Tab-separated table of C-alpha atoms and ligand atoms in Angstrom:
chain	number	residue	atom	x	y	z
A	1	MET	CA	79.087	36.567	23.925
A	2	ARG	CA	76.461	34.647	21.958
A	3	ILE	CA	74.774	31.808	23.846
A	4	ARG	CA	75.304	28.691	21.740
A	5	LYS	CA	74.577	25.832	24.104
A	6	ALA	CA	71.620	24.729	26.197
A	7	ILE	CA	71.470	22.133	28.936
A	8	ILE	CA	68.184	20.250	29.142
A	9	PRO	CA	68.052	17.895	32.132
A	10	ILE	CA	65.877	14.863	31.384
A	11	ALA	CA	67.038	12.287	33.916
A	12	GLY	CA	63.900	12.525	36.089
A	13	LYS	CA	61.712	9.475	36.473
A	14	GLY	CA	58.427	11.209	35.663
A	15	THR	CA	56.542	9.565	38.512
A	16	ARG	CA	53.556	11.886	38.089
A	17	PHE	CA	52.944	10.256	34.705
A	18	LEU	CA	53.123	6.634	35.835
A	19	PRO	CA	52.257	4.116	34.514
A	20	ALA	CA	53.085	5.665	31.095
A	21	THR	CA	56.587	6.483	32.318
A	22	LYS	CA	57.211	2.915	33.433
A	23	GLU	CA	58.436	2.142	29.931
A	24	ILE	CA	58.656	5.426	28.041
A	25	ALA	CA	60.459	8.680	28.744
A	26	LYS	CA	58.153	11.363	30.122
A	27	GLU	CA	59.587	13.797	27.568
A	28	ILE	CA	58.217	11.695	24.696
A	29	ILE	CA	54.616	11.834	25.952
A	30	PRO	CA	52.880	13.935	23.305
A	31	ILE	CA	50.558	16.869	23.510
A	32	ILE	CA	48.230	15.678	20.759
A	33	ASN	CA	50.892	14.302	18.400
A	34	VAL	CA	54.002	16.287	19.321
A	35	PRO	CA	56.256	15.087	22.185
A	36	MET	CA	56.598	17.565	25.029
A	37	ILE	CA	60.381	17.758	24.591
A	38	HIS	CA	59.875	19.003	21.025
A	39	TYR	CA	58.492	22.293	22.356
A	40	ILE	CA	61.448	22.787	24.693
A	41	VAL	CA	64.047	22.127	21.992
A	42	LYS	CA	62.088	24.266	19.530
A	43	GLU	CA	62.204	27.180	21.973
A	44	ALA	CA	65.990	26.790	22.257
A	45	CYS	CA	66.459	26.522	18.481
A	46	GLU	CA	64.292	29.536	17.758
A	47	ALA	CA	66.468	31.478	20.195
A	48	GLY	CA	69.557	30.600	18.126
A	49	ILE	CA	70.949	27.751	20.259
A	50	ASP	CA	72.823	25.299	18.075
A	51	GLN	CA	73.814	22.634	20.566
A	52	VAL	CA	71.568	20.907	23.053
A	53	ILE	CA	73.087	18.855	25.855
A	54	PHE	CA	70.666	16.382	27.374
A	55	VAL	CA	71.515	15.224	30.880
A	56	THR	CA	70.043	11.755	30.728
A	57	ALA	CA	69.540	8.511	32.604
A	58	SER	CA	68.733	4.992	31.506
A	59	GLY	CA	65.512	4.606	29.537
A	60	LYS	CA	65.829	7.991	27.809
A	61	PHE	CA	67.298	6.854	24.472
A	62	ALA	CA	64.044	7.736	22.655
A	63	VAL	CA	64.643	11.442	23.329
A	64	GLU	CA	68.014	11.363	21.549
A	65	ASP	CA	66.572	9.213	18.769
A	66	TYR	CA	63.700	11.644	18.278
A	67	PHE	CA	66.123	14.413	17.259
A	68	ASP	CA	68.179	12.081	15.034
A	69	ARG	CA	67.512	11.134	11.406
A	70	ASN	CA	65.462	7.970	10.882
A	71	GLN	CA	66.569	6.756	7.448
A	72	GLU	CA	64.292	3.741	7.461
A	73	LEU	CA	61.170	5.785	8.194
A	74	GLU	CA	62.231	8.409	5.659
A	75	ALA	CA	62.641	5.739	2.957
A	76	PHE	CA	59.244	4.276	3.840
A	77	LEU	CA	57.513	7.655	3.620
A	78	GLU	CA	59.259	8.403	0.332
A	79	ARG	CA	58.247	5.044	-1.183
A	80	ASN	CA	54.656	5.703	-0.165
A	81	ASN	CA	54.693	9.245	-1.480
A	82	LYS	CA	53.924	10.727	1.952
A	83	LEU	CA	55.926	13.843	1.221
A	84	LYS	CA	54.440	16.129	3.845
A	85	GLU	CA	55.228	13.624	6.592
A	86	LEU	CA	58.679	13.052	5.087
A	87	GLU	CA	59.450	16.745	5.239
A	88	LEU	CA	58.280	16.921	8.866
A	89	ILE	CA	60.414	13.952	9.931
A	90	ARG	CA	63.486	15.331	8.137
A	91	GLN	CA	63.045	18.722	9.748
A	92	ILE	CA	62.961	17.204	13.235
A	93	GLY	CA	66.064	15.122	12.469
A	94	SER	CA	68.014	18.209	11.499
A	95	MET	CA	66.621	20.650	14.053
A	96	VAL	CA	69.675	20.791	16.314
A	97	ASN	CA	72.953	19.098	17.268
A	98	VAL	CA	72.363	16.876	20.237
A	99	THR	CA	74.877	15.497	22.690
A	100	SER	CA	74.187	13.824	25.970
A	101	VAL	CA	75.797	13.090	29.270
A	102	ARG	CA	74.652	10.626	31.906
A	103	GLN	CA	73.606	11.644	35.369
A	104	LYS	CA	74.463	8.406	37.092
A	105	GLU	CA	72.667	9.228	40.334
A	106	GLN	CA	69.663	11.515	40.653
A	107	LEU	CA	71.126	13.972	43.143
A	108	GLY	CA	69.177	17.059	42.118
A	109	LEU	CA	69.005	19.766	39.449
A	110	GLY	CA	72.264	21.387	40.565
A	111	HIS	CA	74.023	18.065	40.188
A	112	ALA	CA	72.426	17.520	36.758
A	113	VAL	CA	73.732	20.880	35.498
A	114	LEU	CA	77.187	20.122	36.915
A	115	CYS	CA	77.242	16.837	34.956
A	116	ALA	CA	77.316	18.894	31.720
A	117	ARG	CA	80.282	21.056	32.797
A	118	SER	CA	82.860	19.569	30.420
A	119	MET	CA	80.484	19.998	27.472
A	120	ILE	CA	79.894	23.667	28.200
A	121	GLY	CA	83.454	24.743	28.946
A	122	ASP	CA	84.046	28.390	29.714
A	123	GLU	CA	81.085	30.109	28.106
A	124	PRO	CA	77.632	31.289	29.192
A	125	PHE	CA	74.812	28.859	28.521
A	126	ALA	CA	71.071	28.336	28.786
A	127	VAL	CA	69.203	25.839	30.944
A	128	LEU	CA	65.655	24.843	30.016
A	129	LEU	CA	63.577	22.497	32.140
A	130	GLY	CA	61.131	20.280	30.364
A	131	ASP	CA	58.203	20.412	32.789
A	132	ASP	CA	57.142	23.824	31.612
A	133	ILE	CA	56.246	24.701	28.056
A	134	VAL	CA	56.281	28.412	27.323
A	135	ILE	CA	54.599	29.605	24.161
A	136	ASN	CA	55.533	32.992	22.783
A	137	LYS	CA	56.500	34.410	19.407
A	138	ASN	CA	59.753	35.706	20.851
A	139	PRO	CA	60.921	32.608	22.792
A	140	ALA	CA	61.175	33.029	26.563
A	141	ILE	CA	64.827	31.933	26.625
A	142	LYS	CA	65.628	34.470	23.880
A	143	GLN	CA	64.144	37.246	26.015
A	144	LEU	CA	66.539	36.235	28.818
A	145	MET	CA	69.475	36.129	26.377
A	146	ASP	CA	68.682	39.635	25.185
A	147	LEU	CA	68.615	40.962	28.740
A	148	SER	CA	71.900	39.192	29.475
A	149	LEU	CA	73.488	40.913	26.463
A	150	LYS	CA	72.188	44.264	27.679
A	151	HIS	CA	73.952	43.653	31.026
A	152	GLN	CA	77.408	42.594	29.772
A	153	GLY	CA	76.585	38.891	29.705
A	154	ALA	CA	75.201	38.633	33.258
A	155	SER	CA	73.193	35.632	34.421
A	156	VAL	CA	69.433	36.005	34.024
A	157	ILE	CA	66.715	33.918	35.661
A	158	GLY	CA	63.269	33.810	34.050
A	159	VAL	CA	60.465	34.438	36.536
A	160	MET	CA	56.695	34.665	36.681
A	161	GLU	CA	54.279	35.627	39.417
A	162	VAL	CA	52.568	32.721	41.155
A	163	PRO	CA	49.834	32.705	43.809
A	164	LYS	CA	51.452	32.870	47.246
A	165	ASP	CA	50.163	29.383	48.162
A	166	GLN	CA	52.197	27.904	45.270
A	167	THR	CA	55.671	29.063	46.330
A	168	SER	CA	56.606	25.657	47.738
A	169	LYS	CA	56.640	24.246	44.174
A	170	TYR	CA	59.328	26.588	42.827
A	171	GLY	CA	62.603	28.391	43.225
A	172	ILE	CA	61.643	31.881	44.459
A	173	VAL	CA	63.755	34.985	43.842
A	174	LYS	CA	64.141	38.289	45.641
A	175	GLY	CA	65.912	41.466	44.609
A	176	GLU	CA	65.886	45.172	43.967
A	177	ILE	CA	63.603	46.564	41.303
A	178	VAL	CA	65.424	47.723	38.150
A	179	ASP	CA	62.281	48.269	36.074
A	180	GLU	CA	58.796	46.785	35.964
A	181	LYS	CA	60.069	43.514	34.481
A	182	THR	CA	63.558	43.251	35.953
A	183	LEU	CA	65.082	42.720	39.389
A	184	ARG	CA	68.729	42.721	40.390
A	185	MET	CA	68.717	39.594	42.499
A	186	THR	CA	69.780	39.542	46.130
A	187	GLY	CA	68.810	35.948	46.815
A	188	MET	CA	66.977	32.836	45.745
A	189	VAL	CA	65.387	30.113	47.829
A	190	GLU	CA	64.187	26.673	46.789
A	191	LYS	CA	60.547	25.779	47.422
A	192	PRO	CA	59.854	27.970	50.472
A	193	LYS	CA	56.598	27.599	52.400
A	194	PRO	CA	54.284	30.547	51.609
A	195	GLU	CA	54.985	32.109	55.006
A	196	ASP	CA	58.750	31.973	54.375
A	197	ALA	CA	58.694	33.074	50.714
A	198	PRO	CA	60.413	36.439	50.175
A	199	THR	CA	58.261	37.197	47.076
A	200	ASN	CA	55.869	35.381	44.755
A	201	LEU	CA	58.314	35.470	41.824
A	202	ALA	CA	58.984	31.890	40.764
A	203	THR	CA	61.197	30.381	38.119
A	204	PRO	CA	59.532	27.909	35.792
A	205	GLY	CA	62.924	26.641	34.630
A	206	ARG	CA	64.466	29.109	32.198
A	207	TYR	CA	67.987	30.283	33.038
A	208	ILE	CA	70.964	31.994	31.389
A	209	LEU	CA	74.033	31.230	33.476
A	210	THR	CA	77.675	32.189	33.415
A	211	PRO	CA	80.241	29.400	33.865
A	212	GLU	CA	81.195	30.540	37.431
A	213	ILE	CA	78.110	28.617	38.482
A	214	PHE	CA	80.011	25.323	38.039
A	215	ASP	CA	82.620	26.122	40.724
A	216	ILE	CA	79.783	27.057	43.059
A	217	LEU	CA	77.895	23.861	42.245
A	218	GLU	CA	81.035	21.900	43.218
A	219	THR	CA	80.933	23.357	46.719
A	220	ILE	CA	77.296	23.788	47.785
A	221	PRO	CA	75.883	21.335	50.328
A	222	ARG	CA	72.697	19.391	49.758
A	223	GLY	CA	69.631	21.594	50.129
A	224	ALA	CA	65.842	21.192	49.887
A	225	GLY	CA	64.791	17.565	49.454
A	226	ASN	CA	68.357	16.537	50.394
A	227	GLU	CA	69.373	17.344	46.790
A	228	TYR	CA	72.021	19.593	45.232
A	229	GLN	CA	69.903	22.537	44.155
A	230	LEU	CA	70.648	24.878	41.252
A	231	THR	CA	68.708	27.488	43.236
A	232	ASP	CA	71.267	27.356	46.084
A	233	ALA	CA	74.138	27.904	43.635
A	234	ILE	CA	72.335	30.876	42.050
A	235	ASN	CA	71.787	32.253	45.552
A	236	VAL	CA	75.588	32.237	46.047
A	237	LEU	CA	76.263	33.600	42.542
A	238	CYS	CA	74.041	36.633	43.076
A	239	GLN	CA	76.004	37.565	46.234
A	240	ARG	CA	79.161	37.720	44.073
A	241	LYS	CA	78.029	39.099	40.718
A	242	ASP	CA	75.079	40.786	39.054
A	243	VAL	CA	72.294	38.285	38.450
A	244	PHE	CA	68.980	39.502	37.081
A	245	ALA	CA	65.480	38.082	37.351
A	246	TYR	CA	63.263	38.859	34.391
A	247	LYS	CA	59.480	38.556	34.039
A	248	PHE	CA	59.423	37.144	30.530
A	249	GLU	CA	56.442	37.260	28.205
A	250	GLY	CA	54.671	34.097	27.181
A	251	GLU	CA	51.989	31.642	28.139
A	252	ARG	CA	53.356	28.937	30.375
A	253	PHE	CA	51.878	25.474	30.776
A	254	ASP	CA	52.886	23.319	33.726
A	255	THR	CA	53.034	20.125	31.694
A	256	GLY	CA	54.848	18.303	34.498
A	257	SER	CA	51.456	17.876	36.194
A	258	ILE	CA	48.359	16.117	34.870
A	259	PRO	CA	46.078	19.208	35.155
A	260	GLY	CA	48.675	21.374	33.374
A	261	TYR	CA	49.171	18.717	30.720
A	262	LEU	CA	45.404	18.568	30.102
A	263	ASP	CA	45.210	22.347	29.958
A	264	ALA	CA	47.958	22.449	27.311
A	265	THR	CA	46.257	19.689	25.317
A	266	ILE	CA	42.945	21.570	25.292
A	267	ASP	CA	44.632	24.846	24.373
A	268	PHE	CA	46.656	23.292	21.556
A	269	ALA	CA	43.566	21.497	20.203
A	270	LEU	CA	41.503	24.691	20.198
A	271	LYS	CA	44.175	26.752	18.467
A	272	ASP	CA	44.788	24.187	15.706
A	273	PRO	CA	42.368	24.942	12.850
A	274	ALA	CA	42.780	21.383	11.534
A	275	ILE	CA	41.254	19.784	14.637
A	276	ARG	CA	39.372	22.581	16.384
A	277	ALA	CA	35.934	21.752	14.957
A	278	THR	CA	36.076	17.998	15.666
A	279	PHE	CA	37.472	18.644	19.131
A	280	MET	CA	34.664	21.074	19.972
A	281	ALA	CA	32.050	18.658	18.635
A	282	SER	CA	33.487	15.840	20.811
A	283	LEU	CA	33.547	18.069	23.831
A	284	LYS	CA	29.920	19.088	23.325
A	285	TYR	CA	28.865	15.472	22.844
A	286	ARG	CA	30.778	14.247	25.910
A	287	LEU	CA	29.495	17.029	28.170
A	288	ASN	CA	25.982	16.165	27.102
A	289	LYS	CA	26.584	12.442	27.609
A	290	TYR	CA	27.613	12.995	31.228
A	291	GLY	CA	24.928	15.616	31.857
A	292	LEU	CA	27.516	18.344	32.414
A	293	THR	CA	27.436	22.024	31.557
A	294	LEU	CA	30.277	24.510	31.464
B	1	G1P	C1	62.882	22.589	39.668
B	1	G1P	C2	63.726	23.677	40.339
B	1	G1P	C3	62.824	24.819	40.813
B	1	G1P	C4	62.002	25.337	39.650
B	1	G1P	C5	61.173	24.191	39.036
B	1	G1P	C6	60.427	24.645	37.789
B	1	G1P	O1	62.106	21.939	40.648
B	1	G1P	O2	64.471	23.120	41.392
B	1	G1P	O3	63.625	25.844	41.361
B	1	G1P	O4	61.166	26.392	40.069
B	1	G1P	O5	62.036	23.105	38.663
B	1	G1P	O6	59.648	23.621	37.245
B	1	G1P	P1	61.350	20.536	40.363
B	1	G1P	O7	60.000	20.910	39.808
B	1	G1P	O8	62.174	19.774	39.379
B	1	G1P	O9	61.254	19.850	41.687
């Protein structure tokens, strides 16, 4: 069955980006001039998703507005003959159908996904978390969809290898090797200490899930951090049905952290021919100013 819908949870408070996130949604913070959430939605759209369900909280209206038409701005750009900008703004406004549901209490990722149950219904769906941007020609979530199709619509969790001392930041999977990129999962644990981690295969927040996950989410107890964890529900699901973990291709930026955000900004600036030269000149000047060498 084709995956048509994606859940993107955005109810988090973005405390790592305070004070910016005091008044604006973390997802709207741009990398250069493009909001972080744009990259997540773009990945979903390029994979063929046609409906995005944001799980939101108060203060997040700008995310929904960003993917809506802005007639006033369009008219202004048209009047001023700014046709390139007009085209860009129109494209964003018609990128995807957006709906949203409120997560009234922040009780964890599992709870956030469960909030979207009535909008998904009885079909498989994607979940993309906004703290990680993955850049690849063939979108990461599409790679998971393709594997799911190959395995009769099974759930697929995107994974990447992380250094062992980082396991406590992620959901960590274990399983039996199917091929060099795929595991048939036997378990998943949320944020284990390095000494307790079964592997170093972590999910950066890309999932294809079958709707059975909702019944499981209804029953799991609170887990790590006293929250309802999606990881714990997937751990139950893989005891009942085939669930695969897949090492997808792509460069991943941890834009939920300041160092990862900076890294993405530098990478995006260097790969953009329109700003590369000025960026490199600034960098050279600033390094010199502070007496630094690379
Ligand atoms: C969430 C998930 C975790 C996953 C991570 C990816 O944790 O619970 O399993 O590995 O996202 O970013 P969070 O970072 O929201 O605490």
